[in-house]
XYZ file of C-alpha atoms in Angstrom:
682
model
C 6.969 -15.259 21.849
C 3.718 -16.001 23.646
C 1.276 -18.586 22.331
C -2.152 -17.238 21.384
C -3.691 -20.707 21.158
C -7.139 -20.925 22.746
C -8.995 -24.213 23.013
C -12.301 -22.335 23.026
C -11.457 -20.305 19.914
C -10.114 -23.356 18.096
C -13.217 -25.411 18.805
C -15.495 -22.504 17.876
C -13.785 -22.249 14.481
C -14.036 -26.017 13.989
C -17.778 -25.830 14.729
C -18.222 -22.829 12.440
C -16.544 -24.539 9.509
C -18.304 -27.836 10.153
C -21.497 -26.095 9.047
C -19.777 -25.617 5.659
C -18.663 -29.260 5.478
C -15.067 -28.340 6.306
C -13.314 -31.051 8.311
C -11.573 -30.632 11.646
C -8.040 -30.914 10.231
C -8.567 -28.117 7.730
C -10.403 -25.917 10.253
C -7.506 -26.181 12.703
C -5.094 -25.491 9.865
C -6.996 -22.273 9.180
C -6.911 -21.388 12.876
C -3.155 -21.674 13.411
C -2.374 -20.181 9.998
C -4.189 -17.048 11.147
C -2.345 -17.049 14.475
C 0.960 -17.097 12.614
C -0.143 -14.663 9.922
C -1.178 -12.035 12.452
C 2.308 -11.915 13.962
C 4.314 -9.380 11.903
C 7.550 -10.650 13.432
C 6.801 -13.962 11.705
C 4.860 -13.218 8.527
C 4.299 -10.152 6.346
C 1.985 -9.576 3.384
C 1.441 -12.979 1.876
C 4.740 -14.418 3.075
C 5.113 -17.831 4.654
C 2.920 -20.862 4.074
C 1.251 -23.689 5.980
C -0.130 -27.131 5.198
C -1.992 -30.124 6.612
C -2.101 -33.689 5.358
C -5.553 -35.244 5.537
C -8.102 -36.964 3.291
C -10.772 -35.770 0.869
C -13.397 -37.293 -1.415
C -12.715 -37.198 -5.147
C -15.329 -37.085 -7.912
C -15.879 -40.855 -7.594
C -16.526 -40.557 -3.879
C -13.267 -42.300 -3.072
C -11.276 -41.116 -0.083
C -7.799 -39.958 -1.151
C -4.835 -38.565 0.753
C -4.397 -34.851 0.117
C -2.217 -31.958 1.179
C -4.048 -28.715 1.939
C -1.421 -26.007 1.364
C -1.591 -22.238 1.201
C -2.632 -21.014 -2.221
C -1.171 -18.167 -4.215
C -2.753 -14.785 -3.494
C -3.910 -15.664 0.014
C -2.636 -14.024 3.195
C -2.261 -16.199 6.273
C -3.654 -13.451 8.515
C -7.179 -13.839 7.158
C -7.031 -17.111 5.259
C -10.164 -19.187 4.678
C -10.426 -22.898 3.802
C -10.604 -21.914 0.120
C -7.120 -20.473 0.498
C -5.705 -23.917 1.276
C -6.356 -25.930 -1.903
C -6.261 -29.727 -1.699
C -3.550 -31.453 -3.750
C -3.387 -35.245 -4.153
C -0.427 -36.609 -2.221
C 0.362 -39.642 -4.381
C 1.519 -37.724 -7.482
C 3.414 -35.246 -5.309
C 5.402 -38.016 -3.661
C 6.210 -39.604 -7.021
C 7.914 -36.357 -8.044
C 10.629 -36.895 -5.440
C 12.078 -39.711 -7.535
C 12.942 -37.269 -10.326
C 16.490 -36.032 -10.650
C 15.344 -32.575 -11.781
C 12.105 -30.708 -12.424
C 11.652 -27.397 -14.219
C 9.623 -24.746 -12.386
C 7.008 -24.655 -15.125
C 6.656 -28.440 -15.017
C 6.359 -28.328 -11.239
C 3.537 -25.771 -11.397
C 1.799 -27.832 -14.059
C 2.129 -31.005 -11.964
C 0.686 -29.219 -8.930
C -2.301 -27.942 -10.872
C -2.938 -31.367 -12.400
C -2.984 -32.806 -8.885
C -5.619 -30.426 -7.508
C -8.896 -31.917 -6.328
C -10.631 -28.732 -7.548
C -9.379 -27.365 -10.850
C -10.703 -23.889 -10.007
C -8.610 -23.612 -6.835
C -5.702 -21.130 -6.629
C -2.213 -22.274 -7.513
C -0.626 -24.146 -4.603
C 2.425 -22.519 -2.993
C 5.741 -22.842 -4.815
C 6.922 -24.620 -1.642
C 4.202 -27.285 -1.831
C 6.693 -30.061 -2.492
C 8.724 -29.135 0.581
C 5.562 -29.526 2.679
C 4.704 -32.786 0.933
C 8.142 -34.367 1.329
C 8.106 -33.839 5.115
C 6.131 -36.644 6.803
C 4.368 -34.591 9.474
C 0.666 -33.856 9.446
C 1.012 -30.100 10.110
C 3.862 -28.046 8.634
C 4.397 -24.307 9.225
C 6.774 -21.925 7.432
C 7.552 -18.308 8.379
C 10.172 -15.640 7.707
C 10.727 -14.908 11.395
C 12.741 -11.706 11.876
C 14.851 -13.091 14.725
C 15.772 -16.239 12.801
C 16.773 -14.160 9.783
C 19.004 -12.001 11.994
C 20.854 -15.181 12.998
C 21.054 -16.799 9.581
C 21.778 -13.667 7.475
C 25.388 -13.839 8.641
C 28.715 -15.001 7.181
C 28.702 -17.600 9.980
C 24.942 -18.075 9.975
C 25.014 -21.858 10.072
C 27.334 -21.972 13.082
C 25.238 -19.392 14.951
C 22.042 -21.316 14.273
C 23.575 -24.581 15.447
C 24.737 -22.847 18.621
C 21.285 -21.360 19.322
C 19.016 -24.245 18.311
C 21.260 -27.236 18.885
C 19.789 -30.552 17.730
C 16.241 -29.204 17.705
C 16.511 -28.146 14.041
C 18.079 -29.256 10.830
C 20.005 -26.711 8.752
C 19.406 -26.249 5.015
C 21.753 -24.038 2.950
C 20.226 -21.338 0.779
C 18.595 -22.812 -2.322
C 16.014 -21.030 -4.438
C 12.472 -22.241 -3.621
C 11.178 -25.097 -5.747
C 12.005 -28.727 -6.434
C 15.699 -28.642 -5.437
C 14.967 -26.964 -2.116
C 12.173 -29.449 -1.356
C 14.528 -32.390 -1.859
C 17.328 -30.785 0.162
C 14.948 -30.056 3.054
C 13.690 -33.639 3.050
C 17.257 -34.923 3.225
C 18.107 -32.512 6.072
C 15.130 -33.828 8.023
C 15.956 -37.479 7.349
C 19.487 -37.028 8.719
C 17.858 -36.476 12.117
C 14.123 -37.320 12.209
C 13.933 -36.099 15.820
C 14.190 -32.440 14.815
C 11.262 -30.092 15.462
C 12.011 -27.852 12.536
C 14.347 -26.760 9.760
C 16.198 -23.461 9.429
C 16.557 -22.460 5.798
C 19.598 -20.205 5.871
C 18.934 -16.641 4.680
C 15.314 -17.610 3.990
C 13.216 -18.649 6.994
C 12.184 -21.471 9.297
C 9.893 -24.538 9.128
C 8.352 -26.327 12.086
C 6.109 -29.386 12.093
C 4.071 -31.620 14.344
C 1.374 -34.242 14.575
C -1.259 -31.675 15.493
C -1.866 -28.000 14.749
C -0.970 -26.730 18.194
C 2.313 -28.644 18.340
C 3.558 -27.265 15.015
C 2.451 -23.725 15.936
C 3.984 -23.675 19.394
C 7.215 -25.237 18.173
C 7.508 -22.241 15.846
C 7.101 -19.861 18.763
C 9.543 -21.783 20.956
C 12.283 -21.792 18.334
C 11.797 -18.147 17.395
C 11.905 -17.258 21.098
C 15.343 -18.884 21.316
C 16.516 -16.654 18.483
C 15.024 -13.573 20.144
C 16.751 -14.400 23.419
C 20.109 -14.641 21.612
C 19.591 -11.168 20.144
C 18.065 -9.424 23.148
C 21.203 -8.329 24.991
C 23.224 -7.369 21.920
C 20.526 -5.236 20.309
C 20.734 -2.564 22.989
C 23.926 -1.184 21.412
C 22.302 0.404 18.356
C 24.317 2.121 15.614
C 27.068 4.725 15.936
C 25.396 7.977 14.905
C 26.339 10.120 11.950
C 26.406 13.919 12.246
C 23.115 15.500 11.200
C 22.243 19.134 10.402
C 21.312 21.158 13.507
C 17.784 21.669 12.144
C 16.113 19.166 9.835
C 13.436 19.974 7.273
C 10.039 18.523 8.236
C 8.610 15.421 6.601
C 5.838 17.487 5.007
C 8.423 19.457 2.998
C 10.726 16.562 2.198
C 8.064 14.072 1.062
C 6.875 16.091 -1.990
C 10.496 16.424 -3.126
C 10.978 12.656 -2.886
C 7.668 11.991 -4.584
C 8.485 14.295 -7.468
C 11.908 12.711 -7.955
C 10.356 9.236 -8.060
C 7.725 10.189 -10.655
C 8.170 9.203 -14.299
C 7.322 11.778 -16.961
C 5.136 10.097 -19.592
C 4.782 13.260 -21.687
C 1.879 15.587 -22.383
C 1.490 16.450 -18.724
C 1.071 12.810 -17.669
C 3.207 11.500 -14.816
C 3.430 8.036 -13.343
C 3.593 8.969 -9.693
C 4.062 7.035 -6.468
C 2.339 7.181 -3.108
C 4.569 7.354 -0.034
C 4.252 5.860 3.444
C 6.499 7.363 6.127
C 7.852 5.479 9.174
C 9.969 6.935 11.982
C 10.134 4.674 15.032
C 13.132 5.115 17.377
C 14.692 1.967 15.905
C 14.260 3.270 12.357
C 15.748 6.666 13.247
C 18.715 4.926 14.888
C 19.172 2.795 11.759
C 18.963 5.572 9.139
C 21.097 7.850 11.302
C 23.973 5.392 11.522
C 27.467 6.330 10.315
C 27.743 3.122 8.325
C 24.282 3.206 6.745
C 25.824 2.940 3.271
C 27.349 -0.405 4.255
C 24.629 -2.284 6.084
C 21.591 -0.910 4.246
C 22.831 -1.709 0.751
C 23.608 -5.399 1.138
C 20.199 -6.744 0.156
C 16.915 -7.930 1.595
C 16.297 -9.990 4.714
C 14.648 -12.857 2.835
C 14.752 -13.186 -0.969
C 11.047 -12.957 -1.772
C 10.992 -9.408 -0.341
C 12.832 -8.252 -3.467
C 9.662 -8.206 -5.540
C 8.119 -5.706 -3.095
C 11.139 -3.559 -2.196
C 13.788 -4.081 -4.904
C 17.176 -5.361 -3.828
C 18.203 -2.275 -1.887
C 16.753 1.052 -0.747
C 17.578 4.532 -2.026
C 19.646 6.638 0.367
C 19.473 10.426 0.466
C 21.430 12.967 2.499
C 19.933 14.407 5.660
C 17.686 17.344 4.665
C 18.719 20.601 6.317
C 15.860 22.992 7.006
C 17.716 25.825 5.275
C 18.881 23.777 2.305
C 15.839 22.283 0.585
C 16.902 23.388 -2.920
C 20.250 21.646 -2.512
C 18.469 18.638 -1.036
C 16.129 18.440 -4.031
C 19.125 18.424 -6.386
C 20.806 15.727 -4.311
C 17.652 13.583 -4.360
C 17.328 13.834 -8.136
C 20.983 12.859 -8.487
C 20.504 9.946 -6.085
C 17.493 8.658 -8.048
C 19.439 8.958 -11.306
C 22.318 7.019 -9.779
C 19.973 4.366 -8.406
C 18.308 3.801 -11.782
C 21.677 3.661 -13.543
C 22.857 1.051 -11.041
C 19.660 -0.932 -11.568
C 20.120 -0.923 -15.352
C 23.674 -2.213 -14.867
C 22.466 -4.870 -12.382
C 19.883 -6.050 -14.886
C 22.368 -6.148 -17.744
C 24.885 -8.140 -15.661
C 22.472 -10.869 -14.728
C 20.348 -10.898 -17.840
C 23.498 -11.772 -19.775
C 23.629 -15.177 -18.051
C 19.994 -16.073 -18.825
C 19.241 -18.678 -21.461
C 15.961 -16.877 -22.080
C 16.424 -13.089 -21.812
C 14.187 -11.236 -19.369
C 12.317 -7.964 -19.821
C 13.616 -5.296 -17.458
C 11.232 -4.131 -14.738
C 10.996 -0.492 -13.732
C 14.227 0.629 -12.072
C 12.862 2.901 -9.350
C 13.344 2.217 -5.625
C 10.490 1.113 -3.383
C 12.126 2.246 -0.138
C 13.873 5.553 0.625
C 16.076 6.093 3.682
C 16.403 9.683 4.941
C 18.790 10.283 7.848
C 17.050 12.176 10.620
C 13.541 11.579 9.249
C 13.144 7.805 8.834
C 12.130 5.686 5.880
C 9.501 5.950 3.155
C 7.790 3.079 1.366
C 6.847 3.888 -2.236
C 4.168 2.199 -4.320
C 1.497 2.678 -6.935
C -1.141 2.854 -4.194
C -1.316 3.578 -0.479
C -1.573 -0.163 0.129
C 1.525 -0.960 -1.931
C 3.446 1.841 -0.230
C 2.434 0.444 3.166
C 3.548 -3.054 2.143
C 6.970 -1.716 1.105
C 7.227 0.283 4.344
C 6.191 -2.712 6.479
C 8.839 -4.893 4.856
C 11.444 -2.142 5.147
C 10.607 -1.756 8.830
C 11.026 -5.499 9.389
C 14.303 -5.341 7.450
C 15.514 -2.616 9.813
C 14.811 -4.948 12.735
C 16.487 -7.887 11.001
C 19.613 -5.899 10.119
C 19.770 -4.282 13.558
C 19.794 -7.729 15.158
C 22.277 -9.121 12.653
C 24.693 -6.222 13.087
C 24.440 -6.482 16.863
C 25.850 -10.021 16.871
C 27.952 -9.936 13.710
C 27.471 -8.634 10.191
C 24.362 -8.614 8.012
C 25.048 -10.795 4.963
C 21.915 -11.922 3.096
C 21.843 -13.838 -0.185
C 24.053 -12.725 -3.054
C 22.986 -10.331 -5.794
C 22.586 -13.060 -8.397
C 20.199 -14.912 -6.081
C 18.123 -11.755 -5.714
C 17.942 -11.348 -9.467
C 16.783 -14.926 -9.886
C 13.906 -14.280 -7.451
C 13.057 -10.804 -8.755
C 12.778 -12.094 -12.313
C 11.358 -15.501 -11.415
C 8.054 -15.914 -13.216
C 6.540 -17.706 -10.214
C 7.226 -14.691 -7.988
C 6.176 -12.110 -10.571
C 2.784 -13.801 -10.790
C 2.149 -12.722 -7.187
C 2.128 -9.057 -8.199
C -0.873 -9.368 -10.495
C -1.544 -7.732 -13.835
C -4.687 -5.714 -13.093
C -5.079 -2.519 -15.130
C -4.731 0.655 -13.082
C -7.640 3.050 -12.666
C -7.368 6.440 -14.402
C -6.475 8.436 -11.265
C -4.265 5.750 -9.699
C -1.054 6.997 -8.036
C -2.598 10.422 -7.356
C -3.643 12.066 -4.098
C -6.889 14.057 -4.163
C -7.731 16.564 -1.424
C -11.341 17.766 -1.130
C -12.550 20.527 1.186
C -16.076 20.507 2.548
C -15.920 16.763 2.105
C -18.508 15.881 4.735
C -21.274 17.663 2.816
C -23.434 16.112 0.126
C -21.501 17.482 -2.836
C -18.042 17.207 -1.237
C -18.593 13.606 -0.216
C -19.820 12.760 -3.715
C -16.710 14.371 -5.247
C -14.340 12.567 -2.887
C -16.095 9.252 -3.523
C -15.925 9.695 -7.303
C -12.223 10.568 -7.216
C -11.494 7.580 -4.985
C -13.524 5.302 -7.278
C -11.332 6.514 -10.143
C -8.246 5.375 -8.222
C -7.111 8.468 -6.303
C -6.076 8.331 -2.646
C -8.586 10.670 -0.929
C -7.884 13.325 1.699
C -11.125 14.702 3.143
C -11.282 18.053 4.937
C -14.280 19.403 6.834
C -14.977 21.209 10.085
C -17.593 18.554 10.943
C -15.171 16.122 12.557
C -17.454 13.150 13.121
C -18.876 13.241 9.602
C -15.571 13.723 7.810
C -13.922 10.896 9.755
C -16.819 8.577 8.959
C -16.679 9.508 5.266
C -12.916 8.963 5.148
C -13.280 5.561 6.795
C -15.842 4.509 4.182
C -13.474 5.502 1.378
C -10.291 4.196 2.957
C -8.795 7.686 2.955
C -7.445 10.314 5.335
C -9.976 12.454 7.196
C -8.909 15.802 8.677
C -10.872 18.276 10.757
C -10.308 21.669 9.166
C -12.050 25.032 9.070
C -10.927 26.418 5.711
C -11.421 29.997 6.897
C -8.464 29.442 9.248
C -5.253 29.684 7.160
C -3.179 27.920 9.831
C -5.609 24.989 9.855
C -5.463 24.713 6.058
C -1.655 24.762 6.081
C -1.626 22.076 8.786
C -4.034 19.935 6.749
C -1.784 20.078 3.680
C 1.190 19.191 5.861
C -0.686 16.161 7.199
C -1.609 15.084 3.669
C 2.025 15.352 2.574
C 3.278 13.463 5.606
C 0.641 10.755 5.086
C 0.766 10.188 1.311
C 3.816 12.176 0.211
C 2.037 15.057 -1.497
C -1.089 16.213 -3.295
C -1.968 16.122 -7.009
C -5.650 17.050 -7.229
C -7.250 19.682 -5.009
C -10.980 20.346 -5.080
C -11.751 23.584 -3.263
C -15.385 22.825 -2.576
C -16.317 24.172 0.869
C -18.886 26.938 0.774
C -22.144 28.282 2.161
C -24.975 30.370 0.682
C -25.723 33.645 2.427
C -28.677 35.654 1.115
C -29.635 39.317 1.178
C -30.101 42.378 -1.014
C -26.913 44.309 -1.736
C -27.113 47.718 -0.110
C -29.193 46.317 2.709
C -27.366 43.175 3.808
C -25.282 43.523 6.979
C -21.579 44.110 6.476
C -20.579 41.152 8.641
C -22.707 38.787 6.511
C -20.918 39.871 3.351
C -17.519 39.609 5.000
C -18.240 36.124 6.380
C -19.324 35.000 2.933
C -16.141 36.365 1.373
C -14.030 34.608 4.022
C -15.513 31.222 3.115
C -16.476 31.614 -0.527
C -13.383 33.517 -1.702
C -10.503 33.876 0.767
C -10.679 30.205 1.804
C -10.320 29.266 -1.883
C -7.264 31.508 -2.073
C -5.711 29.910 1.018
C -6.293 26.423 -0.345
C -4.830 27.541 -3.676
C -1.683 28.923 -2.052
C -1.057 25.689 -0.140
C -1.763 23.538 -3.201
C 0.573 25.541 -5.435
C 3.393 25.234 -2.918
C 3.133 21.446 -2.743
C 2.655 20.964 -6.483
C 5.664 23.123 -7.333
C 7.794 21.166 -4.846
C 6.741 17.931 -6.540
C 7.404 19.316 -10.015
C 4.769 17.101 -11.605
C 2.005 19.637 -12.147
C -1.450 19.009 -10.771
C -5.056 20.145 -10.856
C -6.714 22.789 -8.669
C -10.459 22.600 -9.160
C -13.081 24.964 -7.775
C -16.723 24.367 -6.989
C -18.230 27.709 -7.985
C -21.859 28.376 -8.882
C -24.023 29.652 -11.667
C -24.267 32.741 -9.416
C -20.760 33.664 -10.583
C -22.159 34.127 -14.126
C -25.892 34.549 -13.682
C -26.578 36.337 -10.378
C -29.986 35.801 -8.859
C -31.968 38.358 -6.880
C -31.023 38.694 -3.216
C -28.122 36.264 -3.624
C -25.360 38.893 -3.786
C -23.630 37.796 -0.574
C -23.144 34.378 -2.195
C -22.677 35.394 -5.820
C -20.112 38.190 -5.356
C -17.413 36.043 -3.678
C -18.174 33.212 -6.128
C -17.509 35.632 -9.010
C -14.249 36.591 -7.300
C -13.360 32.902 -6.951
C -13.988 32.512 -10.684
C -11.472 35.294 -11.301
C -9.067 33.528 -8.913
C -9.336 30.312 -10.918
C -8.508 32.144 -14.147
C -5.548 33.927 -12.543
C -4.128 30.645 -11.242
C -4.395 29.207 -14.757
C -2.432 32.194 -16.097
C 0.197 32.329 -13.338
C 0.905 28.622 -12.959
C 0.358 27.047 -16.335
C 4.131 26.866 -16.809
C 4.309 24.869 -13.597
C 1.996 22.302 -15.190
C -0.768 23.274 -12.759
C -4.242 23.252 -14.271
C -6.998 25.407 -12.781
C -10.610 24.704 -13.718
C -14.050 25.015 -12.200
C -17.540 23.569 -12.098
C -20.622 25.776 -12.067
C -23.555 23.817 -10.694
C -27.112 24.840 -9.919
C -29.967 23.490 -7.836
C -28.208 20.547 -6.165
C -29.841 19.096 -3.061
C -27.222 19.665 -0.373
C -26.381 21.574 2.758
C -26.472 24.749 0.672
C -29.774 24.012 -1.001
C -31.735 22.449 1.844
C -35.181 20.926 1.613
C -36.583 24.007 3.393
C -34.914 26.337 0.891
C -36.180 24.254 -2.023
C -39.718 24.477 -0.673
C -39.473 28.236 -0.154
C -38.018 29.003 -3.567
C -40.450 26.674 -5.339
C -43.360 28.382 -3.585
C -42.029 31.826 -4.514
C -42.052 30.781 -8.179
C -45.428 29.086 -8.004
C -43.902 25.684 -8.850
C -43.929 22.251 -7.338
C -40.653 21.253 -5.719
C -40.020 18.662 -8.453
C -40.655 21.236 -11.177
C -38.371 23.710 -9.423
C -35.533 21.200 -9.179
C -35.902 20.160 -12.844
C -36.515 23.648 -14.147
C -33.847 23.569 -16.846
C -33.593 23.015 -20.592
C -33.321 19.244 -20.201
C -36.081 19.040 -17.600
C -33.901 16.861 -15.347
C -32.883 17.273 -11.744
C -29.118 17.510 -11.353
C -27.533 15.528 -8.512
C -24.332 15.694 -6.481
C -23.113 12.635 -8.398
C -23.439 14.605 -11.648
C -21.293 17.376 -10.190
C -18.726 14.818 -8.984
C -18.514 13.316 -12.476
C -17.582 16.736 -13.851
C -14.750 17.077 -11.332
C -13.372 13.669 -12.276
C -13.452 14.732 -15.927
C -11.480 17.903 -15.124
C -8.996 15.946 -13.021
C -8.297 13.810 -16.084
C -8.233 16.668 -18.620
C -4.462 17.107 -18.863
C -4.614 19.808 -21.538
C -7.483 21.894 -20.178
C -7.005 24.923 -17.931
C -8.978 28.084 -17.228
C -12.213 26.276 -18.122
C -15.645 26.054 -16.547
C -18.011 23.113 -16.885
C -21.639 23.990 -16.268
C -23.665 21.267 -14.565
C -27.179 22.631 -14.332
C -29.313 20.750 -16.857
C -29.250 23.789 -19.121
C -29.735 27.416 -18.052
C -29.417 29.805 -20.970
C -28.807 32.770 -18.717
C -25.840 31.023 -17.105
C -24.212 29.975 -20.366
C -20.734 31.409 -20.828
C -20.329 33.837 -23.701
């Protein structure tokens, strides 16, 4: 591994933090913590921890020795000084004299020793950092080191690779006992540069930030060198079907099987994140996948993100998707049954019984296609997939030199149900559309962007379609969603967009068919091509989007919502607006037919009729022209309704969110026009 230390960058960060009254020691601790945290082969998603021993002023102005250590909830990749709370050293060192210390008492002692009571909880490995005498201490879950130590003969392999440069600590659950054992391992040979915690990770230390950081890289590089030659072998391949089903067809099946039916049309879904690097494909395509993939996680704290093992499915043949769907449902049922049994086995030995967590997998392995991370959000799915990908690398290395053997099942249970680890997951309430994927067409326009933003604000993962590539990509970036260039009048482009959405998130739950344009003209006089172009966009494009949405939603088996942005023209046609109103009326009939044909599939079809919304359809020039034709001011024209209020794109978006949440409403139209008696349904 190459060092990324830069004297110039380090000094610049020291100077930057000096302006905030942050001392040099802490600034350098921030600097090297970030260097470590931005190396995925060392640290992933909040893993690892770092510390520095220095001094601070207490409330009396006295200078006291403190340990700045990574706080709970902070990620080393972007840590700030606030993420390294200061803990008084004196009380920490007194704790070493105790014969035993309960986890809850340890956490309480750490909080009582904070200089700032509002600071985050110090790492559960704070005492390990404190009991080592060095100024800077670094801890990572380096993939290469785990490949060496996750072995039946892990200790012997590590001694061979690292020699006297490290001490070896057997696996002990993090906390007081591990801290004492690590201190003893160091004191046996105070010349060591680090400690390997078998089946857990590696610590390095030094008198300055650079020394501790570069010792980490040096030792990990030794591990990588040991693995380099052996890894080229790969896994003996299993036999796969001659033609595999594509990810876009498999993902909705997986997503549906992983959803939990809460009744009344409500499903607790998951978002998927697909990975398929050559190494992953080699791994999932191995003959002995059932052996090496089911043994556990690379380092114990991964269990709270990925469960103890992934779900395996058969390879999906292109001509056998129905059979594959049945096999997936059976595999999920078997996985959950195994999880219930695992919980019962280990809960029986608890002095205080635990409450069982949900039994569903967080990682799915599909021979021929790769792996999928599953989570309640795109971020959580990505975290699970990142960890699964690092596990693939760890296991690949371990199997190349021996046999992957991580901690035992009972150790995993103790971490998975450890209150100190569960606290990392947070207890925030989910938003109403969480775990759902919402696709919006015409999403770069005023109304489409407002709809997509409102759905995303309600928790949905947004997929934005528009033919204006630059605008739709910019809108998607703002919302943290997926932007796709798509002309909805091109059926092939629409099908490709749905395939991309399924490959990216696993499927689609809410579809807002919004794209449209307003052609004008008097029927009987308007050119034929104008009418046909309007029907292509304002009717047939809705039908194409509907067909693609129905296919995905039926594959998922969890229902869904197809919502249409229509117009008051569908009910209350205006003069010389036939080219716009006629296809909108047809789209209204389409919505009702979908409600009739697919209600039994749990698919809801509803629509919004809006009027006089400033947008690409109703431009400022058109507003001026129509206001002048009616002898009104532009403001009076825009608020010419029963309520006397101008209706905005945000108002329309709110109606779509309402319909997305209305689980027992289908075939309905919400009018958003401030009140137009002529457009009222009757």
